[in-house]
Short mmCIF file of C-alpha atoms in Angstrom, two decimals:
data_model
loop_
_atom_site.label_atom_id
_atom_site.label_comp_id
_atom_site.label_asym_id
_atom_site.label_seq_id
_atom_site.Cartn_x
_atom_site.Cartn_y
_atom_site.Cartn_z
CA MET A 1 61.49 110.20 140.56
CA LYS A 2 64.50 107.93 141.03
CA LYS A 3 64.76 107.42 137.25
CA TRP A 4 64.98 111.21 136.68
CA GLN A 5 67.67 111.55 139.34
CA ILE A 6 69.79 108.93 137.58
CA ILE A 7 69.28 110.60 134.21
CA LEU A 8 70.10 114.09 135.53
CA GLY A 9 73.07 112.79 137.52
CA SER A 10 74.42 110.98 134.46
CA LEU A 11 73.94 114.07 132.31
CA LEU A 12 75.72 116.25 134.86
CA LEU A 13 78.61 113.73 135.01
CA VAL A 14 78.93 113.72 131.22
CA ILE A 15 78.98 117.53 131.13
CA ILE A 16 81.62 117.73 133.89
CA LEU A 17 83.78 115.12 132.15
CA ALA A 18 83.51 116.92 128.81
CA ILE A 19 84.52 120.27 130.30
CA GLY A 20 87.32 118.68 132.30
CA GLY A 21 88.60 116.83 129.22
CA TYR A 22 88.62 120.07 127.23
CA MET A 23 90.48 121.93 129.98
CA LEU A 24 93.05 119.12 130.18
CA TYR A 25 93.47 119.23 126.37
CA VAL A 26 94.06 122.97 126.43
CA HIS A 27 96.50 122.72 129.36
CA ILE A 28 98.59 119.93 127.78
CA ASN A 29 98.75 121.59 124.36
CA THR A 30 99.56 124.99 125.85
CA LYS A 31 102.46 123.42 127.76
CA GLN A 32 103.69 121.71 124.58
CA ALA A 33 103.40 124.98 122.62
CA ASP A 34 105.33 126.84 125.34
CA ASP A 35 108.11 124.25 125.21
CA GLN A 36 108.33 124.58 121.41
CA ILE A 37 108.37 128.40 121.55
CA ASN A 38 111.14 128.29 124.17
CA ARG A 39 113.13 125.82 122.05
CA ILE A 40 112.91 128.11 119.02
CA ILE A 41 114.00 131.10 121.11
CA GLU A 42 116.96 129.07 122.37
CA GLU A 43 117.85 127.94 118.82
CA ALA A 44 117.81 131.62 117.75
CA GLY A 45 120.67 132.19 120.20
CA ILE A 46 118.77 134.51 122.53
CA PRO A 47 119.86 133.91 126.15
CA GLU A 48 117.06 132.91 128.49
CA ASN A 49 117.88 135.71 130.91
CA GLY A 50 117.67 138.24 128.03
CA ILE A 51 113.99 137.55 127.45
CA ILE A 52 111.17 139.47 129.07
CA VAL A 53 107.79 137.69 128.89
CA ILE A 54 105.04 140.24 128.35
CA GLU A 55 102.22 137.71 128.16
CA LYS A 56 102.42 133.99 128.98
CA THR A 57 101.57 131.35 126.39
CA LYS A 58 97.82 131.28 125.85
CA TYR A 59 95.40 129.22 123.79
CA ASN A 60 93.27 130.89 121.13
CA GLN A 61 90.50 129.42 119.03
CA LYS A 62 87.47 130.80 117.28
CA VAL A 63 84.38 128.63 117.11
CA LEU A 64 84.89 125.72 114.69
CA SER A 65 88.13 127.18 113.32
CA ASP A 66 91.88 126.84 113.64
CA GLU A 67 93.58 126.92 117.00
CA TRP A 68 96.84 128.68 117.84
CA TRP A 69 99.00 129.63 120.77
CA THR A 70 100.63 132.98 121.40
CA LYS A 71 103.37 134.19 123.70
CA GLU A 72 104.40 137.83 123.72
CA ILE A 73 108.03 138.43 124.53
CA THR A 74 110.66 141.07 124.09
CA THR A 75 114.39 141.24 124.71
CA GLU A 76 115.95 143.39 127.41
CA LYS A 77 117.67 145.52 124.74
CA ASP A 78 114.37 146.20 122.92
CA TYR A 79 112.68 146.97 126.21
CA GLU A 80 115.36 149.50 127.13
CA ASN A 81 114.99 151.16 123.72
CA TRP A 82 111.22 151.30 124.18
CA LYS A 83 111.55 152.90 127.62
CA LYS A 84 113.78 155.65 126.16
CA GLN A 85 111.12 156.70 123.65
#
């Protein structure tokens, strides 16, 4: 009985560490992607207060395929034009 408890406890620990490691990986890379997106927006000359974030930076990946990050934004001018339509 004691042997099975050690095996199950170890298996549970490995699963928790694997999930935690994956979540940490996604969080760190999403933060880096957000910083890069913001830097590109800044280099394009768009003022930070002129940006409206529609959807925050998020991580996307299909099973065993490429991974990518998206961030949906618009400018205040485009948003005003959209509201008029």
